[in-house]
Coordinates of C-alpha atoms in Angstrom, one line a residue:
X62 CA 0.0 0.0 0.0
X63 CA 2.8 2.2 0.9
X64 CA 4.6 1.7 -2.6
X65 CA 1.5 2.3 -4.6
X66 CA 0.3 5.8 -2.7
X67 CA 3.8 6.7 -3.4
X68 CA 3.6 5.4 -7.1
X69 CA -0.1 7.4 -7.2
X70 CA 1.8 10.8 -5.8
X71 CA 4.4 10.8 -8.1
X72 CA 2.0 10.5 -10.9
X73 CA 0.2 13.4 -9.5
X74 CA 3.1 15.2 -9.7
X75 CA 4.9 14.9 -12.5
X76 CA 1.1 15.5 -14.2
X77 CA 0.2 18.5 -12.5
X78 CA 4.0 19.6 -12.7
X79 CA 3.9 19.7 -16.5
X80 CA 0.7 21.4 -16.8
X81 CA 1.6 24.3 -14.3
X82 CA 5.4 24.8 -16.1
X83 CA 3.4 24.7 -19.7
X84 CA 0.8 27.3 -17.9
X85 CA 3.7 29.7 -17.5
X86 CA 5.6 29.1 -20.7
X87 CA 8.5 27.6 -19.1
X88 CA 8.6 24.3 -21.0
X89 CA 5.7 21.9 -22.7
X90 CA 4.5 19.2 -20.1
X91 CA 5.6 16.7 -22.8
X92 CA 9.0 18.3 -22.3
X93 CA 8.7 18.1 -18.8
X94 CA 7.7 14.4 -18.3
X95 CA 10.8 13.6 -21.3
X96 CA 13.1 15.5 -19.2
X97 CA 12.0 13.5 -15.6
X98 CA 11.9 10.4 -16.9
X99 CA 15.0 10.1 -19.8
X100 CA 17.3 9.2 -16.6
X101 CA 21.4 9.2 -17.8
X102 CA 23.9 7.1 -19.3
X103 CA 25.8 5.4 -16.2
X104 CA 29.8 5.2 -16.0
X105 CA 31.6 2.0 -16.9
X106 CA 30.7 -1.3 -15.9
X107 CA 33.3 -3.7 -15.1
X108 CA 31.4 -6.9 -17.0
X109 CA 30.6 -4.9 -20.0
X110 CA 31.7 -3.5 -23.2
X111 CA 29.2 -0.3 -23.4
X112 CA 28.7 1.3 -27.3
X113 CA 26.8 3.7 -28.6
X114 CA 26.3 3.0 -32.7
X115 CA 24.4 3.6 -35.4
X116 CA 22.1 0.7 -36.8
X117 CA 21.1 2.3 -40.3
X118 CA 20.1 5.8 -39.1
X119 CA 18.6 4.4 -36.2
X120 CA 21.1 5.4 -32.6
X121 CA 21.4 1.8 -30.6
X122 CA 23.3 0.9 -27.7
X123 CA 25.1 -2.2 -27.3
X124 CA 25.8 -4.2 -24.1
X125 CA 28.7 -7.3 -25.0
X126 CA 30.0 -9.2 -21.7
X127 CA 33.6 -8.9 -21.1
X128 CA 33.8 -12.3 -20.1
X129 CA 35.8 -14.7 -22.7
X130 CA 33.3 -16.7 -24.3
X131 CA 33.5 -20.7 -25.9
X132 CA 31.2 -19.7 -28.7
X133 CA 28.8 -16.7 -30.1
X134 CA 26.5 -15.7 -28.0
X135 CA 23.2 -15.1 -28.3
X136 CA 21.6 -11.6 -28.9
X137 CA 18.9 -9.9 -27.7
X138 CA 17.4 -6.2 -29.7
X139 CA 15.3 -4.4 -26.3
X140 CA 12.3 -2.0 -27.5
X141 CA 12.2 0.3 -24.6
X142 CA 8.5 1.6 -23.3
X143 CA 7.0 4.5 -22.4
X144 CA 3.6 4.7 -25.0
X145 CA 5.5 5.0 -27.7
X146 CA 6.4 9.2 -26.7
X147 CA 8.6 8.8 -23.7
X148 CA 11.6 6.7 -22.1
X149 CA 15.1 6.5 -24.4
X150 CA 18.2 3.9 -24.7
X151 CA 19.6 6.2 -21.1
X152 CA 16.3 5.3 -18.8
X153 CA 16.6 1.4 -20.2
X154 CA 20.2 1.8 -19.2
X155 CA 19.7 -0.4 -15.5
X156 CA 17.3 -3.3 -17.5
X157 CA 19.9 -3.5 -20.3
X158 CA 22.7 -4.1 -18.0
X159 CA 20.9 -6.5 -15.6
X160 CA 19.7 -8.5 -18.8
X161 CA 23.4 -8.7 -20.5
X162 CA 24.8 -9.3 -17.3
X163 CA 23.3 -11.8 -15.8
X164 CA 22.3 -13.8 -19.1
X165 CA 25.7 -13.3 -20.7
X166 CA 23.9 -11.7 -23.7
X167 CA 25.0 -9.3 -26.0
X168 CA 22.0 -6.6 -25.5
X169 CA 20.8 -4.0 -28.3
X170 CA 18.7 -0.8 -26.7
X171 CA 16.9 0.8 -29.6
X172 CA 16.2 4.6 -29.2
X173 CA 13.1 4.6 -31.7
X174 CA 11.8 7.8 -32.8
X175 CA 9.6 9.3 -30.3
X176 CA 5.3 10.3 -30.8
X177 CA 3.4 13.0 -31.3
X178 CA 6.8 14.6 -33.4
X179 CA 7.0 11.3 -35.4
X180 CA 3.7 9.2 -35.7
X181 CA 3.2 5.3 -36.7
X182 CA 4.7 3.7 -38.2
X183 CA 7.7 5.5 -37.5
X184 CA 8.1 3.8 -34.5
X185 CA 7.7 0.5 -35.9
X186 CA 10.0 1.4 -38.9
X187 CA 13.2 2.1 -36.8
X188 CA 12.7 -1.3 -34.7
X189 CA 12.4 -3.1 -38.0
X190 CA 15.3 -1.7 -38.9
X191 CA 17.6 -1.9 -36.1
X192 CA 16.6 -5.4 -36.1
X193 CA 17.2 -6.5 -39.5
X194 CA 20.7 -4.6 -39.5
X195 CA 21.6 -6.5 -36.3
X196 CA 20.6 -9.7 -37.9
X197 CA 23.4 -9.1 -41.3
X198 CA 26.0 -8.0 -38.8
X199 CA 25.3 -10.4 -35.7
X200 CA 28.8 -12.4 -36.3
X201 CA 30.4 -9.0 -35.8
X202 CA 29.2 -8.6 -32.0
X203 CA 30.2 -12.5 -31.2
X204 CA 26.2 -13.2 -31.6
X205 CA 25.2 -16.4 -33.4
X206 CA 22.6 -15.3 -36.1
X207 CA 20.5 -18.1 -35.1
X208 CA 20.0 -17.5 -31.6
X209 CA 18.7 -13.6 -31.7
X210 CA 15.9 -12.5 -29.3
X211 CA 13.2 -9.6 -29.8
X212 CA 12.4 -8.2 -27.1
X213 CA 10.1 -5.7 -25.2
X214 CA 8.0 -3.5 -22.8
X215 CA 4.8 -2.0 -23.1
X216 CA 4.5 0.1 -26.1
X217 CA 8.1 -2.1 -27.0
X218 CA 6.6 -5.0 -26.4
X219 CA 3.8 -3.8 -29.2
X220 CA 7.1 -3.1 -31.5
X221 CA 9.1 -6.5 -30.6
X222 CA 5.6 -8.5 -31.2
X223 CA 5.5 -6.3 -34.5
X224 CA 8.8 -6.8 -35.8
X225 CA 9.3 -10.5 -35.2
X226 CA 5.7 -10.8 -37.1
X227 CA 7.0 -9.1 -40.2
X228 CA 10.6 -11.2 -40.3
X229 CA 8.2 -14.7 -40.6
X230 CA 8.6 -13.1 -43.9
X231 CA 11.5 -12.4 -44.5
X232 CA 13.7 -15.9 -46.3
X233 CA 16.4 -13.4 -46.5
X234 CA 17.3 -13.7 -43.2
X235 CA 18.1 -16.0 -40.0
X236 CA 15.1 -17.1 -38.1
X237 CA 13.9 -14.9 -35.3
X238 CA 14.9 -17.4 -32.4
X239 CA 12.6 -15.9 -29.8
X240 CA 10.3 -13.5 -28.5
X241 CA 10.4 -11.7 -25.1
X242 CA 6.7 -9.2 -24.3
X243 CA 6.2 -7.9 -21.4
X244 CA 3.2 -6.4 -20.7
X245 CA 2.8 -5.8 -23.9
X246 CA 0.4 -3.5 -25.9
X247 CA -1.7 -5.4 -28.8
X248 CA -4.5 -3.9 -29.9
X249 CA -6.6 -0.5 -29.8
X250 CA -10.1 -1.7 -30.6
X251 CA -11.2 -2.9 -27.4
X252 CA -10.8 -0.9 -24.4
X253 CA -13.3 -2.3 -22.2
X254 CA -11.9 -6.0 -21.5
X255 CA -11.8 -7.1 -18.5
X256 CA -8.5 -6.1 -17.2
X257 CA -9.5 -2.1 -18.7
X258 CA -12.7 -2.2 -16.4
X259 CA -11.1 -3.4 -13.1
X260 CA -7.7 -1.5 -13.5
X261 CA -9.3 1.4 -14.7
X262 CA -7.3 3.6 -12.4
X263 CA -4.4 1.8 -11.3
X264 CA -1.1 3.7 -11.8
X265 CA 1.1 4.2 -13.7
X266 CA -1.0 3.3 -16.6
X267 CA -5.0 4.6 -16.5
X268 CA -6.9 3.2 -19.1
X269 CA -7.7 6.9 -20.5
X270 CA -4.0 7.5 -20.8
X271 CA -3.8 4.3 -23.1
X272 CA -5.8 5.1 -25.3
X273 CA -4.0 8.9 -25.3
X274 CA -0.7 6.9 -26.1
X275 CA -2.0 5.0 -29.0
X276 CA -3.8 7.7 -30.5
X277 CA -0.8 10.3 -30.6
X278 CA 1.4 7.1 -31.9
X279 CA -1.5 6.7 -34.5
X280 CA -1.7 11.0 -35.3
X281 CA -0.1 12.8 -32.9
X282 CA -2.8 13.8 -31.6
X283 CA -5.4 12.8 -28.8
X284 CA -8.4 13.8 -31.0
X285 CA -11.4 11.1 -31.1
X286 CA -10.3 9.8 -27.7
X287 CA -14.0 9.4 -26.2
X288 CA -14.7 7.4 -29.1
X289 CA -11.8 4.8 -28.9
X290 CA -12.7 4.8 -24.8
X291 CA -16.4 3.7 -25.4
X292 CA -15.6 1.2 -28.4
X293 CA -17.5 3.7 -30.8
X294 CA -14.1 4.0 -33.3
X295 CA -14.9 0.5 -35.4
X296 CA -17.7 -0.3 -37.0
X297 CA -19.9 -3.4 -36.0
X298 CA -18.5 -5.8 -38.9
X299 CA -14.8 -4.9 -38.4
X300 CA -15.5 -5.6 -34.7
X301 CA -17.1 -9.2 -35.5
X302 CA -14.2 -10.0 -37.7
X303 CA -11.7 -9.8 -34.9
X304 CA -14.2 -11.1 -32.2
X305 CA -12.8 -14.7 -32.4
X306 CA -9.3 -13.3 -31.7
X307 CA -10.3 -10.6 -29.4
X308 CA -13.1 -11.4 -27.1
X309 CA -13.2 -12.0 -23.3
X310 CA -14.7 -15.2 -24.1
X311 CA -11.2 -16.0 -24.8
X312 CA -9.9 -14.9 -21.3
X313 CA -10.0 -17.1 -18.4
X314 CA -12.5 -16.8 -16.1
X315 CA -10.1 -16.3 -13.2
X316 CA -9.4 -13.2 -14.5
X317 CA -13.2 -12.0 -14.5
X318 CA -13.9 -12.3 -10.7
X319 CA -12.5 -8.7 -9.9
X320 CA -15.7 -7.8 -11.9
X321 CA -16.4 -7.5 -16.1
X322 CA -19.7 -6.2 -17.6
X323 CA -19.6 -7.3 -21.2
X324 CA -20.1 -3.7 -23.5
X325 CA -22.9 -3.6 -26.3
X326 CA -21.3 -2.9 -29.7
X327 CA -22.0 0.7 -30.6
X328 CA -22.4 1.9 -34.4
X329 CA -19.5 3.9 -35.2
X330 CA -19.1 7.0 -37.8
X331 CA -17.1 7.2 -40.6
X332 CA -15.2 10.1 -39.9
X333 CA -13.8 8.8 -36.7
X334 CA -13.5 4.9 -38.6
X335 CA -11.7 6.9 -41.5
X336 CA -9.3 8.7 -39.3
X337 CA -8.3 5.4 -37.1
X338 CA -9.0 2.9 -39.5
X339 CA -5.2 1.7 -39.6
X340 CA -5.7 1.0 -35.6
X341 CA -6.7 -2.6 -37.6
X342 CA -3.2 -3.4 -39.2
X343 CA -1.6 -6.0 -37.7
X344 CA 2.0 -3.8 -37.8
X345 CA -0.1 -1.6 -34.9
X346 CA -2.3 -4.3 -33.9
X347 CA 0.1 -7.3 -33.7
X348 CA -3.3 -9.4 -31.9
X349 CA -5.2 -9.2 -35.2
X350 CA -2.4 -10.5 -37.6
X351 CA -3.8 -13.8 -39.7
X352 CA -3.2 -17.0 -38.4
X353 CA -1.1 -17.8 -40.9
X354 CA 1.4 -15.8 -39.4
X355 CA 0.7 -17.0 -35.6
X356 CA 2.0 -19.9 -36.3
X357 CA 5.5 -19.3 -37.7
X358 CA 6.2 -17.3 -34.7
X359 CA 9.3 -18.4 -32.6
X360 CA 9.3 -19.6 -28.8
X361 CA 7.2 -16.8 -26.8
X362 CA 8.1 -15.2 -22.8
X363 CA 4.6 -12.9 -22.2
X364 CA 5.1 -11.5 -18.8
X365 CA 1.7 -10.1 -17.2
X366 CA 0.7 -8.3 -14.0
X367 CA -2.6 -8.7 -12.5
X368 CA -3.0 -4.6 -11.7
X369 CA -2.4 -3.7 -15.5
X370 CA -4.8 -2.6 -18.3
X371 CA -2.8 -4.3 -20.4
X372 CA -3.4 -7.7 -18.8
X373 CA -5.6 -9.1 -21.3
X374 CA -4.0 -8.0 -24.4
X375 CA -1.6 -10.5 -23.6
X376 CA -3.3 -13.3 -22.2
X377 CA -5.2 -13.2 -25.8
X378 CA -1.7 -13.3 -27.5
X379 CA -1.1 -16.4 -25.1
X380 CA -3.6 -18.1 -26.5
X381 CA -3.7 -17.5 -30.3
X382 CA -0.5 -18.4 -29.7
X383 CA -0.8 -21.6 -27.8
X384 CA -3.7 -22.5 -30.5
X385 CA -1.3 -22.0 -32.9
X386 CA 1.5 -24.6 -31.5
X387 CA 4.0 -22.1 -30.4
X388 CA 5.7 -22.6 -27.2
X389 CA 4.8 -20.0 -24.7
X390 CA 6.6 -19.2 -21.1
X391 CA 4.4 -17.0 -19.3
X392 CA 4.7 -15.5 -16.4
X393 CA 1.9 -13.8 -14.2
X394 CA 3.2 -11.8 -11.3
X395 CA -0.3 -12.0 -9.0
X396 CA 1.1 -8.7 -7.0
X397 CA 2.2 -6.4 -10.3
X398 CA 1.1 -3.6 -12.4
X399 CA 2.4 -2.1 -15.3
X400 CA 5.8 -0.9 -15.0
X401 CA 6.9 -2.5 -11.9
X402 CA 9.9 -4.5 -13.9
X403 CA 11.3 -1.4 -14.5
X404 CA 11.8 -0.2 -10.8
X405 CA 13.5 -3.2 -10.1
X406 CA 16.4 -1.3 -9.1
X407 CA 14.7 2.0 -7.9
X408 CA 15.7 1.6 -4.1
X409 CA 12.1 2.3 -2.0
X410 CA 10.2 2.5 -5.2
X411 CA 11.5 -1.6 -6.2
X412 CA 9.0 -4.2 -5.5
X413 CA 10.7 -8.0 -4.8
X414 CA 8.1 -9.3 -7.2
X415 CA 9.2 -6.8 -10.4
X416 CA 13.0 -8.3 -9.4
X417 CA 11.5 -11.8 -10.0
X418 CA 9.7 -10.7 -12.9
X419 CA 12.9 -9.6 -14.4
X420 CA 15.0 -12.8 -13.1
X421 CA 12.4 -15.0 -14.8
X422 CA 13.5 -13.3 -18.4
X423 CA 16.8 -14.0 -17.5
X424 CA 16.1 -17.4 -17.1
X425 CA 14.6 -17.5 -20.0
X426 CA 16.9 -16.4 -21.9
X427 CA 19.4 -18.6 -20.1
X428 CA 17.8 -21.2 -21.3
X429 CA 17.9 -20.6 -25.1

């Protein structure tokens, strides 16, 4: 209880910060909330080579163990989080090291192009290509091609699910050898699952402000929001197309008891269907991609928290994923909401069970 009012305060305040500074002309609360949350590139680190490069055009950073190794190692490409407008390769700085470290990984942070200044698919665009550049040049890091590893959080976990869907296609290169989502982001038609009812107002992720994330990655700009919140953005048939991948008929019951009132479809208009309509791609919507597709996807770690909007999203990944004979790790940390893996290392803020989170990745990946 303690860690969450805290968690709740400093919400609050970095909100009602941003707003008072933009008040006054002093900076844009977008600004503001970049500028408290980009956190620094540490010093040195006594197990790791540390690089900043360029993939393409895209800036990466590159974690490589110091430690002599038999063979190559594997690889892992991190999409960092932060609704596709905030967080940066420097605030992923303490994840990348733990993961590299302690799965003697060689570790690529992407620093994707950031919403409302650069809209989808930018986003998507410079993780495809980080990724695809990483995968021609692995034998240059000491990575074995074959054993590379998407990763992600959040909005990055949207990217990494993303990406590794759109290399099932690509002959031209080594087989994606996993994926890692962690609380991932899937879709933006249904905002009134389960999970978006009962964690309505559970920091740090509101459902409002979801649905403010996607649509400034969509437009750059938070315009139609009301109608994405009550479901009135698709139309009827486009709804019943996806219903037998998203549905909360296709969610455990378990994770109804906290309370779920199913949502009469509502009619939508085509102005607001026109100007969301690519909401429904599969590169933005990584749940709705054909089945096809599902089932050439690599061995799958889908990390959930029970306090997170986002809950759902991926326990309907889980599934069409299960359905369609991948292998899926999951791990469901009964105690966690969204963000908590990344306080693992954030002193009074940490929570033991986002420090398990993480060392279950690890494991993971150990095992690979």
């Amino acid at each position: 209880a303690f860690h969450f009012s805290v968690l709740l305060k400093l919400y609050i305040h970095y909100f009602f910060s941003g707003k008072i500074l933009e008040k006054l002309g002093l900076c844009s609360q977008l600004g503001f909330t970049r500028y408290m949350r980009q956190g620094k590139k540490l010093g040195e680190d006594p197990k790791l080579f540390i690089k900043d490069l360029q993939f393409g055009k895209v800036p990466v950073r590159i974690y490589q163990p110091r430690a002599p190794s038999a063979g190559r190692r594997r690889g892992v490409i991190y999409f960092h989080g932060g609704g596709w407008m905030f967080g940066s390769i420097n605030s992923y700085e303490p994840i990348c090291r733990y993961i590299a470290r302690e799965s003697e990984s060689v570790v690529v942070s992407v620093e994707y192009r950031l919403a409302p200044e650069h809209t989808y698919p930018a986003q998507y665009e410079d993780c495809l290509t980080s990724t695809t550049h990483f995968m021609k040049t692995a034998e240059d890091y000491g990575v074995d091609p074959a054993c590379i590893i998407i990763s992600g959080d959040s909005a990055g976990g949207n990217l990494a699910a993303a990406v590794c869907q759109t290399l099932v296609g690509r002959p031209d290169l080594p087989k994606v050898h996993a994926q890692v989502l962690i609380y991932p982001c899937l879709q933006a038609i249904d905002f009134n699952l389960p999970s978006y009812q009962q964690n309505c107002a559970v920091p740090i992720l509101f459902r409002e402000r979801t649905a403010f994330y996607v649509l400034q990655y969509l437009k750059g700009d938070a315009s139609f929001l009301e109608d994405v919140l009550e479901g009135c953005h698709m139309p009827v048939d486009v709804k019943l197309k996806f219903r037998k991948w998203l549905s909360a008929d296709n969610i455990p019951k378990e994770f109804k008891v906290r309370g779920y009132k199913p949502k009469v479809p509502i009619q939508s208009s085509n102005e607001v269907y026109e100007a969301v309509k690519k909401i429904c791609e599969p590169t933005f919507s990584p749940l709705l991609t054909e089945d096809a597709v599902v089932r050439q996807l690599p061995e799958s770690f889908i990390l959930t928290c029970e306090y997170d909007v986002l809950r759902d999203d991926a326990l309907l990944y889980k599934k069409r994923l299960e359905d369609g004979g991948v292998p899926v790790t999951w791990y469901h940390i009964e105690n966690g909401f969204h963000g908590i893996i990344s306080l693992f290392d954030k002193g009074r803020l940490s929570f033991p069970a986002g420090k398990k989170g993480l060392d279950n990745i690890v494991n993971f990946l150990r095992s690979l």
